[in-house]
PDB file of C-alpha atoms in Angstrom:
ATOM      1  CA  MET A   1      -1.839  10.890 -12.582  1.00  0.00           C
ATOM      2  CA  LYS A   2      -2.794   7.436 -12.516  1.00  0.00           C
ATOM      3  CA  VAL A   3      -3.467   4.946  -9.689  1.00  0.00           C
ATOM      4  CA  THR A   4      -4.730   1.471 -10.027  1.00  0.00           C
ATOM      5  CA  PHE A   5      -5.254   0.067  -6.425  1.00  0.00           C
ATOM      6  CA  LEU A   6      -3.985  -3.944  -7.030  1.00  0.00           C
ATOM      7  CA  GLY A   7      -4.631  -4.523  -4.248  1.00  0.00           C
ATOM      8  CA  THR A   8      -7.351  -3.473  -1.274  1.00  0.00           C
ATOM      9  CA  GLY A   9      -7.985  -6.804   1.474  1.00  0.00           C
ATOM     10  CA  THR A  10      -6.235  -7.253   4.161  1.00  0.00           C
ATOM     11  CA  SER A  11      -3.600  -9.215   5.133  1.00  0.00           C
ATOM     12  CA  GLN A  12      -5.410 -12.780   5.179  1.00  0.00           C
ATOM     13  CA  GLY A  13      -6.876 -11.031   1.813  1.00  0.00           C
ATOM     14  CA  ILE A  14     -10.853 -12.077   0.965  1.00  0.00           C
ATOM     15  CA  PRO A  15     -12.044 -14.870   1.232  1.00  0.00           C
ATOM     16  CA  VAL A  16      -9.998 -16.205   4.195  1.00  0.00           C
ATOM     17  CA  ILE A  17      -8.866 -19.539   3.148  1.00  0.00           C
ATOM     18  CA  GLY A  18     -11.488 -21.978   4.790  1.00  0.00           C
ATOM     19  CA  SER A  19     -14.372 -18.968   5.343  1.00  0.00           C
ATOM     20  CA  MET A  20     -17.357 -19.148   5.656  1.00  0.00           C
ATOM     21  CA  HIS A  21     -17.857 -15.815   6.466  1.00  0.00           C
ATOM     22  CA  PRO A  22     -20.736 -14.637   3.682  1.00  0.00           C
ATOM     23  CA  VAL A  23     -18.574 -12.230   2.657  1.00  0.00           C
ATOM     24  CA  CYS A  24     -16.123 -13.924   2.193  1.00  0.00           C
ATOM     25  CA  LEU A  25     -18.955 -16.409   0.520  1.00  0.00           C
ATOM     26  CA  SER A  26     -19.834 -12.766  -1.850  1.00  0.00           C
ATOM     27  CA  SER A  27     -19.979 -13.438  -5.755  1.00  0.00           C
ATOM     28  CA  ASN A  28     -19.187  -9.455  -6.035  1.00  0.00           C
ATOM     29  CA  PRO A  29     -15.639  -9.205  -7.137  1.00  0.00           C
ATOM     30  CA  LYS A  30     -16.154  -5.803  -5.594  1.00  0.00           C
ATOM     31  CA  ASP A  31     -15.536  -8.852  -2.131  1.00  0.00           C
ATOM     32  CA  LYS A  32     -12.651 -10.490  -2.960  1.00  0.00           C
ATOM     33  CA  ARG A  33      -9.670  -8.619  -2.027  1.00  0.00           C
ATOM     34  CA  LEU A  34      -6.096  -9.449  -2.820  1.00  0.00           C
ATOM     35  CA  ARG A  35      -3.034  -7.595  -0.399  1.00  0.00           C
ATOM     36  CA  VAL A  36      -2.938  -4.593  -0.090  1.00  0.00           C
ATOM     37  CA  SER A  37      -0.878  -2.722  -2.793  1.00  0.00           C
ATOM     38  CA  VAL A  38      -1.302   0.366  -5.352  1.00  0.00           C
ATOM     39  CA  LEU A  39       0.457   1.224  -8.694  1.00  0.00           C
ATOM     40  CA  ILE A  40       1.502   5.199  -9.192  1.00  0.00           C
ATOM     41  CA  GLU A  41       2.221   5.766 -12.314  1.00  0.00           C
ATOM     42  CA  TRP A  42       2.572   9.543 -13.778  1.00  0.00           C
ATOM     43  CA  ASP A  43       4.642  10.796 -17.035  1.00  0.00           C
ATOM     44  CA  ASN A  44       6.762   7.800 -18.018  1.00  0.00           C
ATOM     45  CA  TYR A  45       6.670   6.699 -13.979  1.00  0.00           C
ATOM     46  CA  ALA A  46       5.594   3.648 -12.294  1.00  0.00           C
ATOM     47  CA  TYR A  47       6.135   2.461  -8.643  1.00  0.00           C
ATOM     48  CA  VAL A  48       4.452   0.459  -5.888  1.00  0.00           C
ATOM     49  CA  ILE A  49       3.596   0.926  -3.200  1.00  0.00           C
ATOM     50  CA  ASP A  50       4.723  -2.106  -1.519  1.00  0.00           C
ATOM     51  CA  CYS A  51       5.117  -5.234  -2.534  1.00  0.00           C
ATOM     52  CA  GLY A  52       3.236  -8.661  -1.091  1.00  0.00           C
ATOM     53  CA  PRO A  53       2.317 -12.702  -1.355  1.00  0.00           C
ATOM     54  CA  ASP A  54      -0.417 -11.301  -4.832  1.00  0.00           C
ATOM     55  CA  PHE A  55       2.711  -9.232  -6.088  1.00  0.00           C
ATOM     56  CA  ARG A  56       2.920 -11.341  -9.191  1.00  0.00           C
ATOM     57  CA  GLN A  57      -0.757 -11.991  -9.693  1.00  0.00           C
ATOM     58  CA  GLN A  58      -1.527  -7.768  -9.712  1.00  0.00           C
ATOM     59  CA  MET A  59       1.295  -7.432 -11.746  1.00  0.00           C
ATOM     60  CA  LEU A  60      -0.447  -9.764 -14.569  1.00  0.00           C
ATOM     61  CA  ARG A  61      -4.233  -8.277 -14.768  1.00  0.00           C
ATOM     62  CA  ALA A  62      -2.958  -4.636 -14.022  1.00  0.00           C
ATOM     63  CA  GLU A  63      -0.204  -5.836 -17.077  1.00  0.00           C
ATOM     64  CA  CYS A  64       2.335  -4.012 -15.897  1.00  0.00           C
ATOM     65  CA  HIS A  65       4.791  -3.658 -18.531  1.00  0.00           C
ATOM     66  CA  LYS A  66       8.176  -2.248 -16.182  1.00  0.00           C
ATOM     67  CA  ILE A  67       8.693  -0.821 -13.288  1.00  0.00           C
ATOM     68  CA  ASP A  68      10.762   2.337 -12.186  1.00  0.00           C
ATOM     69  CA  GLY A  69      10.940   1.583  -7.836  1.00  0.00           C
ATOM     70  CA  ILE A  70       9.100   0.016  -5.553  1.00  0.00           C
ATOM     71  CA  ILE A  71       8.633   2.105  -1.726  1.00  0.00           C
ATOM     72  CA  PHE A  72       7.190   0.422   1.673  1.00  0.00           C
ATOM     73  CA  THR A  73       5.359   0.855   4.012  1.00  0.00           C
ATOM     74  CA  HIS A  74       6.413  -1.764   6.795  1.00  0.00           C
ATOM     75  CA  GLU A  75       7.904  -4.900   6.791  1.00  0.00           C
ATOM     76  CA  HIS A  76       4.750  -7.381   7.053  1.00  0.00           C
ATOM     77  CA  ALA A  77       4.628 -10.119   4.642  1.00  0.00           C
ATOM     78  CA  ASP A  78       1.102  -9.383   3.432  1.00  0.00           C
ATOM     79  CA  HIS A  79       3.659  -5.901   2.518  1.00  0.00           C
ATOM     80  CA  THR A  80       7.018  -7.592   1.600  1.00  0.00           C
ATOM     81  CA  ALA A  81       6.469 -11.258   0.901  1.00  0.00           C
ATOM     82  CA  GLY A  82       6.717 -11.230  -3.373  1.00  0.00           C
ATOM     83  CA  ILE A  83       9.329  -9.856  -3.682  1.00  0.00           C
ATOM     84  CA  ASP A  84      10.803 -12.342  -5.301  1.00  0.00           C
ATOM     85  CA  ASP A  85       8.465 -12.501  -8.313  1.00  0.00           C
ATOM     86  CA  ILE A  86      10.711  -8.577  -9.216  1.00  0.00           C
ATOM     87  CA  ARG A  87      12.843 -10.966 -11.063  1.00  0.00           C
ATOM     88  CA  PRO A  88      10.928 -10.482 -15.228  1.00  0.00           C
ATOM     89  CA  TYR A  89      11.758  -6.411 -13.964  1.00  0.00           C
ATOM     90  CA  PHE A  90      15.029  -7.475 -12.542  1.00  0.00           C
ATOM     91  CA  PHE A  91      15.853  -9.138 -16.134  1.00  0.00           C
ATOM     92  CA  ARG A  92      14.316  -6.854 -18.730  1.00  0.00           C
ATOM     93  CA  GLN A  93      15.746  -3.886 -16.280  1.00  0.00           C
ATOM     94  CA  GLY A  94      18.536  -4.635 -14.374  1.00  0.00           C
ATOM     95  CA  ASP A  95      18.297  -3.828 -10.591  1.00  0.00           C
ATOM     96  CA  ILE A  96      15.190  -2.377  -9.128  1.00  0.00           C
ATOM     97  CA  PRO A  97      14.943   0.526  -6.706  1.00  0.00           C
ATOM     98  CA  ILE A  98      13.865  -0.677  -3.195  1.00  0.00           C
ATOM     99  CA  TYR A  99      12.867   2.562  -0.411  1.00  0.00           C
ATOM    100  CA  ALA A 100      12.115   2.278   2.417  1.00  0.00           C
ATOM    101  CA  HIS A 101      12.779   3.112   6.537  1.00  0.00           C
ATOM    102  CA  LYS A 102      16.504   1.692   7.596  1.00  0.00           C
ATOM    103  CA  ARG A 103      15.021  -0.584  10.119  1.00  0.00           C
ATOM    104  CA  VAL A 104      12.553  -2.311   7.093  1.00  0.00           C
ATOM    105  CA  LEU A 105      15.577  -2.064   4.451  1.00  0.00           C
ATOM    106  CA  GLY A 106      16.621  -4.617   6.681  1.00  0.00           C
ATOM    107  CA  GLU A 107      14.649  -6.978   8.143  1.00  0.00           C
ATOM    108  CA  LEU A 108      14.099  -7.589   3.621  1.00  0.00           C
ATOM    109  CA  GLU A 109      17.699  -7.985   3.990  1.00  0.00           C
ATOM    110  CA  ARG A 110      18.072 -10.318   6.681  1.00  0.00           C
ATOM    111  CA  ARG A 111      14.503 -12.854   5.228  1.00  0.00           C
ATOM    112  CA  PHE A 112      15.795 -12.472   2.293  1.00  0.00           C
ATOM    113  CA  ASP A 113      19.698 -12.769   2.050  1.00  0.00           C
ATOM    114  CA  TYR A 114      19.587 -14.808  -1.399  1.00  0.00           C
ATOM    115  CA  ILE A 115      18.733 -10.896  -2.910  1.00  0.00           C
ATOM    116  CA  PHE A 116      20.709  -9.057  -1.886  1.00  0.00           C
ATOM    117  CA  GLU A 117      24.131 -11.202  -1.676  1.00  0.00           C
ATOM    118  CA  THR A 118      27.060  -9.425  -2.989  1.00  0.00           C
ATOM    119  CA  GLU A 119      29.145 -12.811  -3.441  1.00  0.00           C
ATOM    120  CA  ASN A 120      28.729 -15.881  -5.381  1.00  0.00           C
ATOM    121  CA  LYS A 121      25.490 -14.621  -5.685  1.00  0.00           C
ATOM    122  CA  TYR A 122      22.912 -17.307  -7.372  1.00  0.00           C
ATOM    123  CA  PRO A 123      22.428 -15.928 -10.756  1.00  0.00           C
ATOM    124  CA  GLY A 124      19.241 -16.676 -11.111  1.00  0.00           C
ATOM    125  CA  ALA A 125      18.786 -13.852  -7.397  1.00  0.00           C
ATOM    126  CA  PRO A 126      16.905 -10.421  -8.351  1.00  0.00           C
ATOM    127  CA  GLY A 127      19.323  -7.622  -7.423  1.00  0.00           C
ATOM    128  CA  VAL A 128      18.020  -4.205  -5.635  1.00  0.00           C
ATOM    129  CA  ILE A 129      19.301  -0.901  -5.306  1.00  0.00           C
ATOM    130  CA  LYS A 130      18.727  -0.054  -1.214  1.00  0.00           C
ATOM    131  CA  ASN A 131      17.478   4.221  -0.875  1.00  0.00           C
ATOM    132  CA  GLU A 132      16.743   4.232   2.568  1.00  0.00           C
ATOM    133  CA  VAL A 133      13.206   6.908   3.197  1.00  0.00           C
ATOM    134  CA  LYS A 134      13.562   9.129   6.487  1.00  0.00           C
ATOM    135  CA  ASN A 135      10.832  11.433   7.305  1.00  0.00           C
ATOM    136  CA  GLU A 136      11.762  14.054   5.258  1.00  0.00           C
ATOM    137  CA  SER A 137      10.694  14.512   1.317  1.00  0.00           C
ATOM    138  CA  PHE A 138      12.578  12.439  -1.474  1.00  0.00           C
ATOM    139  CA  LYS A 139      13.090  12.380  -5.810  1.00  0.00           C
ATOM    140  CA  LEU A 140      11.044   9.611  -7.512  1.00  0.00           C
ATOM    141  CA  GLY A 141      11.305  10.389 -11.590  1.00  0.00           C
ATOM    142  CA  ASN A 142      10.379  13.896 -12.076  1.00  0.00           C
ATOM    143  CA  LEU A 143       9.039  14.794  -7.996  1.00  0.00           C
ATOM    144  CA  SER A 144       8.958  15.391  -4.625  1.00  0.00           C
ATOM    145  CA  VAL A 145       7.178  12.620  -2.021  1.00  0.00           C
ATOM    146  CA  MET A 146       6.881  13.154   1.511  1.00  0.00           C
ATOM    147  CA  PRO A 147       6.846  10.226   3.514  1.00  0.00           C
ATOM    148  CA  ILE A 148       3.873  10.413   6.828  1.00  0.00           C
ATOM    149  CA  SER A 149       5.201   8.512  10.001  1.00  0.00           C
ATOM    150  CA  GLY A 150       2.557   6.339  12.285  1.00  0.00           C
ATOM    151  CA  MET A 151       2.059   3.976  13.745  1.00  0.00           C
ATOM    152  CA  HIS A 152       0.557   0.253  13.541  1.00  0.00           C
ATOM    153  CA  TYR A 153       0.515  -0.745  17.138  1.00  0.00           C
ATOM    154  CA  LYS A 154       3.843   0.043  18.063  1.00  0.00           C
ATOM    155  CA  LEU A 155       5.838  -0.375  14.806  1.00  0.00           C
ATOM    156  CA  GLN A 156       5.955   2.855  13.742  1.00  0.00           C
ATOM    157  CA  VAL A 157       5.290   2.961   9.040  1.00  0.00           C
ATOM    158  CA  PHE A 158       5.342   5.255   6.883  1.00  0.00           C
ATOM    159  CA  GLY A 159       2.899   6.510   4.254  1.00  0.00           C
ATOM    160  CA  TYR A 160       3.242   8.729   1.054  1.00  0.00           C
ATOM    161  CA  ARG A 161       2.150  12.075  -0.197  1.00  0.00           C
ATOM    162  CA  PHE A 162       2.488  11.932  -3.752  1.00  0.00           C
ATOM    163  CA  GLY A 163       1.310  16.017  -4.868  1.00  0.00           C
ATOM    164  CA  ASP A 164      -2.148  15.951  -4.406  1.00  0.00           C
ATOM    165  CA  PHE A 165      -2.408  12.385  -3.940  1.00  0.00           C
ATOM    166  CA  ALA A 166      -2.417  10.659  -0.618  1.00  0.00           C
ATOM    167  CA  TYR A 167      -1.389   6.730  -0.236  1.00  0.00           C
ATOM    168  CA  LEU A 168      -1.899   5.665   3.906  1.00  0.00           C
ATOM    169  CA  THR A 169      -2.364   1.988   4.810  1.00  0.00           C
ATOM    170  CA  ASP A 170      -2.163  -0.743   8.626  1.00  0.00           C
ATOM    171  CA  MET A 171      -1.933   2.188  10.663  1.00  0.00           C
ATOM    172  CA  LYS A 172      -3.313   3.199  14.077  1.00  0.00           C
ATOM    173  CA  THR A 173      -1.994   6.545  15.293  1.00  0.00           C
ATOM    174  CA  ILE A 174      -0.764   9.697  13.408  1.00  0.00           C
ATOM    175  CA  GLU A 175       1.269  12.383  14.870  1.00  0.00           C
ATOM    176  CA  GLU A 176      -1.294  15.978  14.680  1.00  0.00           C
ATOM    177  CA  HIS A 177       2.434  17.535  12.774  1.00  0.00           C
ATOM    178  CA  GLU A 178       2.814  14.552  10.688  1.00  0.00           C
ATOM    179  CA  LEU A 179      -1.127  14.970   9.804  1.00  0.00           C
ATOM    180  CA  ASN A 180      -1.043  18.788   8.816  1.00  0.00           C
ATOM    181  CA  LYS A 181       1.528  17.004   5.893  1.00  0.00           C
ATOM    182  CA  LEU A 182      -1.724  16.073   4.495  1.00  0.00           C
ATOM    183  CA  GLN A 183      -3.942  19.426   4.075  1.00  0.00           C
ATOM    184  CA  ASN A 184      -5.311  20.667   0.689  1.00  0.00           C
ATOM    185  CA  LEU A 185      -5.256  16.383  -1.171  1.00  0.00           C
ATOM    186  CA  GLN A 186      -7.729  15.777  -4.120  1.00  0.00           C
ATOM    187  CA  VAL A 187      -6.672  12.350  -2.870  1.00  0.00           C
ATOM    188  CA  LEU A 188      -6.765  10.826   0.420  1.00  0.00           C
ATOM    189  CA  VAL A 189      -6.449   6.773   0.989  1.00  0.00           C
ATOM    190  CA  LEU A 190      -6.695   5.152   4.022  1.00  0.00           C
ATOM    191  CA  ASN A 191      -6.719   1.995   6.048  1.00  0.00           C
ATOM    192  CA  ALA A 192     -10.756   0.688   7.420  1.00  0.00           C
ATOM    193  CA  LEU A 193      -9.909  -2.750   8.632  1.00  0.00           C
ATOM    194  CA  ARG A 194     -13.473  -3.122   9.329  1.00  0.00           C
ATOM    195  CA  GLU A 195     -16.454  -1.683  12.667  1.00  0.00           C
ATOM    196  CA  GLY A 196     -15.061  -2.361  15.977  1.00  0.00           C
ATOM    197  CA  GLU A 197     -12.068  -1.815  17.593  1.00  0.00           C
ATOM    198  CA  HIS A 198      -8.129  -3.099  16.015  1.00  0.00           C
ATOM    199  CA  ILE A 199      -5.480  -2.628  17.922  1.00  0.00           C
ATOM    200  CA  SER A 200      -3.247  -1.902  15.423  1.00  0.00           C
ATOM    201  CA  HIS A 201      -5.866  -0.427  12.443  1.00  0.00           C
ATOM    202  CA  PHE A 202      -8.092   2.422  11.849  1.00  0.00           C
ATOM    203  CA  ASN A 203     -11.517   1.203  12.243  1.00  0.00           C
ATOM    204  CA  LEU A 204     -14.189   2.264   9.607  1.00  0.00           C
ATOM    205  CA  ASN A 205     -15.029   5.352  12.578  1.00  0.00           C
ATOM    206  CA  GLU A 206     -11.321   6.824  13.226  1.00  0.00           C
ATOM    207  CA  ALA A 207     -11.088   6.955   9.270  1.00  0.00           C
ATOM    208  CA  LEU A 208     -13.496   8.753   8.454  1.00  0.00           C
ATOM    209  CA  GLU A 209     -12.853  10.990  12.083  1.00  0.00           C
ATOM    210  CA  ILE A 210      -9.487  11.776   9.836  1.00  0.00           C
ATOM    211  CA  ILE A 211     -11.158  11.854   6.426  1.00  0.00           C
ATOM    212  CA  ASP A 212     -13.395  14.808   8.146  1.00  0.00           C
ATOM    213  CA  TRP A 213     -10.470  16.731   9.272  1.00  0.00           C
ATOM    214  CA  LEU A 214      -8.779  16.828   6.632  1.00  0.00           C
ATOM    215  CA  GLN A 215     -11.482  17.542   4.262  1.00  0.00           C
ATOM    216  CA  PRO A 216     -10.154  16.159   0.912  1.00  0.00           C
ATOM    217  CA  LYS A 217     -12.163  15.968  -1.966  1.00  0.00           C
ATOM    218  CA  ARG A 218     -12.420  12.309  -2.160  1.00  0.00           C
ATOM    219  CA  ALA A 219     -11.386   9.648  -0.326  1.00  0.00           C
ATOM    220  CA  TYR A 220     -11.158   5.743  -0.207  1.00  0.00           C
ATOM    221  CA  LEU A 221     -10.662   3.468   1.559  1.00  0.00           C
ATOM    222  CA  THR A 222      -8.995  -0.063   1.320  1.00  0.00           C
ATOM    223  CA  HIS A 223      -6.974  -3.022   3.694  1.00  0.00           C
ATOM    224  CA  ILE A 224     -10.605  -3.540   4.809  1.00  0.00           C
ATOM    225  CA  SER A 225     -11.130  -6.987   5.816  1.00  0.00           C
ATOM    226  CA  HIS A 226     -14.653  -9.609   5.808  1.00  0.00           C
ATOM    227  CA  LEU A 227     -15.709  -8.141   8.846  1.00  0.00           C
ATOM    228  CA  LEU A 228     -16.386  -4.983   7.324  1.00  0.00           C
ATOM    229  CA  GLY A 229     -18.846  -5.913   5.394  1.00  0.00           C
ATOM    230  CA  PHE A 230     -20.829  -5.964   2.165  1.00  0.00           C
ATOM    231  CA  HIS A 231     -18.607  -3.675  -0.619  1.00  0.00           C
ATOM    232  CA  ASP A 232     -21.421  -2.405  -1.699  1.00  0.00           C
ATOM    233  CA  GLU A 233     -23.732  -3.028   1.789  1.00  0.00           C
ATOM    234  CA  VAL A 234     -21.093  -0.853   3.040  1.00  0.00           C
ATOM    235  CA  GLN A 235     -19.970   1.775   0.536  1.00  0.00           C
ATOM    236  CA  GLN A 236     -24.285   3.147   1.470  1.00  0.00           C
ATOM    237  CA  LYS A 237     -23.911   3.567   4.301  1.00  0.00           C
ATOM    238  CA  LEU A 238     -20.448   6.213   3.357  1.00  0.00           C
ATOM    239  CA  PRO A 239     -20.857  10.250   3.024  1.00  0.00           C
ATOM    240  CA  ASP A 240     -20.769  11.758  -0.359  1.00  0.00           C
ATOM    241  CA  ASN A 241     -16.563  11.899  -0.954  1.00  0.00           C
ATOM    242  CA  VAL A 242     -16.365   8.912   0.326  1.00  0.00           C
ATOM    243  CA  TYR A 243     -15.081   5.422  -1.844  1.00  0.00           C
ATOM    244  CA  LEU A 244     -14.488   1.379  -0.574  1.00  0.00           C
ATOM    245  CA  ALA A 245     -11.907   0.713  -2.783  1.00  0.00           C
ATOM    246  CA  TYR A 246     -12.188  -2.123  -4.961  1.00  0.00           C
ATOM    247  CA  ASP A 247      -9.076  -4.758  -6.810  1.00  0.00           C
ATOM    248  CA  ASN A 248      -8.066  -3.400 -10.166  1.00  0.00           C
ATOM    249  CA  LEU A 249     -10.222   0.542  -9.013  1.00  0.00           C
ATOM    250  CA  GLN A 250      -8.242   3.107 -11.271  1.00  0.00           C
ATOM    251  CA  ILE A 251      -7.740   6.445 -10.849  1.00  0.00           C
ATOM    252  CA  THR A 252      -6.612   9.360 -12.684  1.00  0.00           C
ATOM    253  CA  LEU A 253      -5.624  13.633 -10.929  1.00  0.00           C
TER     254      LEU A 253
END
């Protein structure tokens, strides 16, 4: 399995528009972060988790020529606003499967109604195949995927476990019975917004506490704000098996 971090930033990305914060002015490519997303590839399958406003740029940079589907964590714009840019894949492949909680499918259908239209549909609009994700395992290709349910303030979100790899973002609280689904991982990806408290995201200490409890072989932090600091400086402070993810990082399992 190969995982490409398409984006590792917050809803505003880094640099933030108009910001004079030192991290936003950094010349280090690792301090420049598109909206959060990953590409997961195994055998001949390729799936993307989330489809934010940087989706087109991310797919071009990753040289991703086909996708087998998009899996959504939740409905916020930084995770969904790029769905129209699936059109090139649709034109080549036909309807693109999408996977999401029933609530998220409803939000997508409301906000992007022209994609889901069944009568008099505009011929240039993409098409999708809806797949409802419940809190139970489902198959993607030849792999079983386990949803991990958590809370993003008062909004339910899904993380996902693919074999020995798990990806969680936009989490603030996770019940113990959901955390127990994350035992014995090779790689855990977890959001860590900043050092200070936040109402809807893990801060750095909260993320590290969960990593310490679960003991994955490796952990990567994502959904990173400029307020966390410079990539290289933060990395030096982390435990040996914990890494700041950065855009276009590729890892293999």
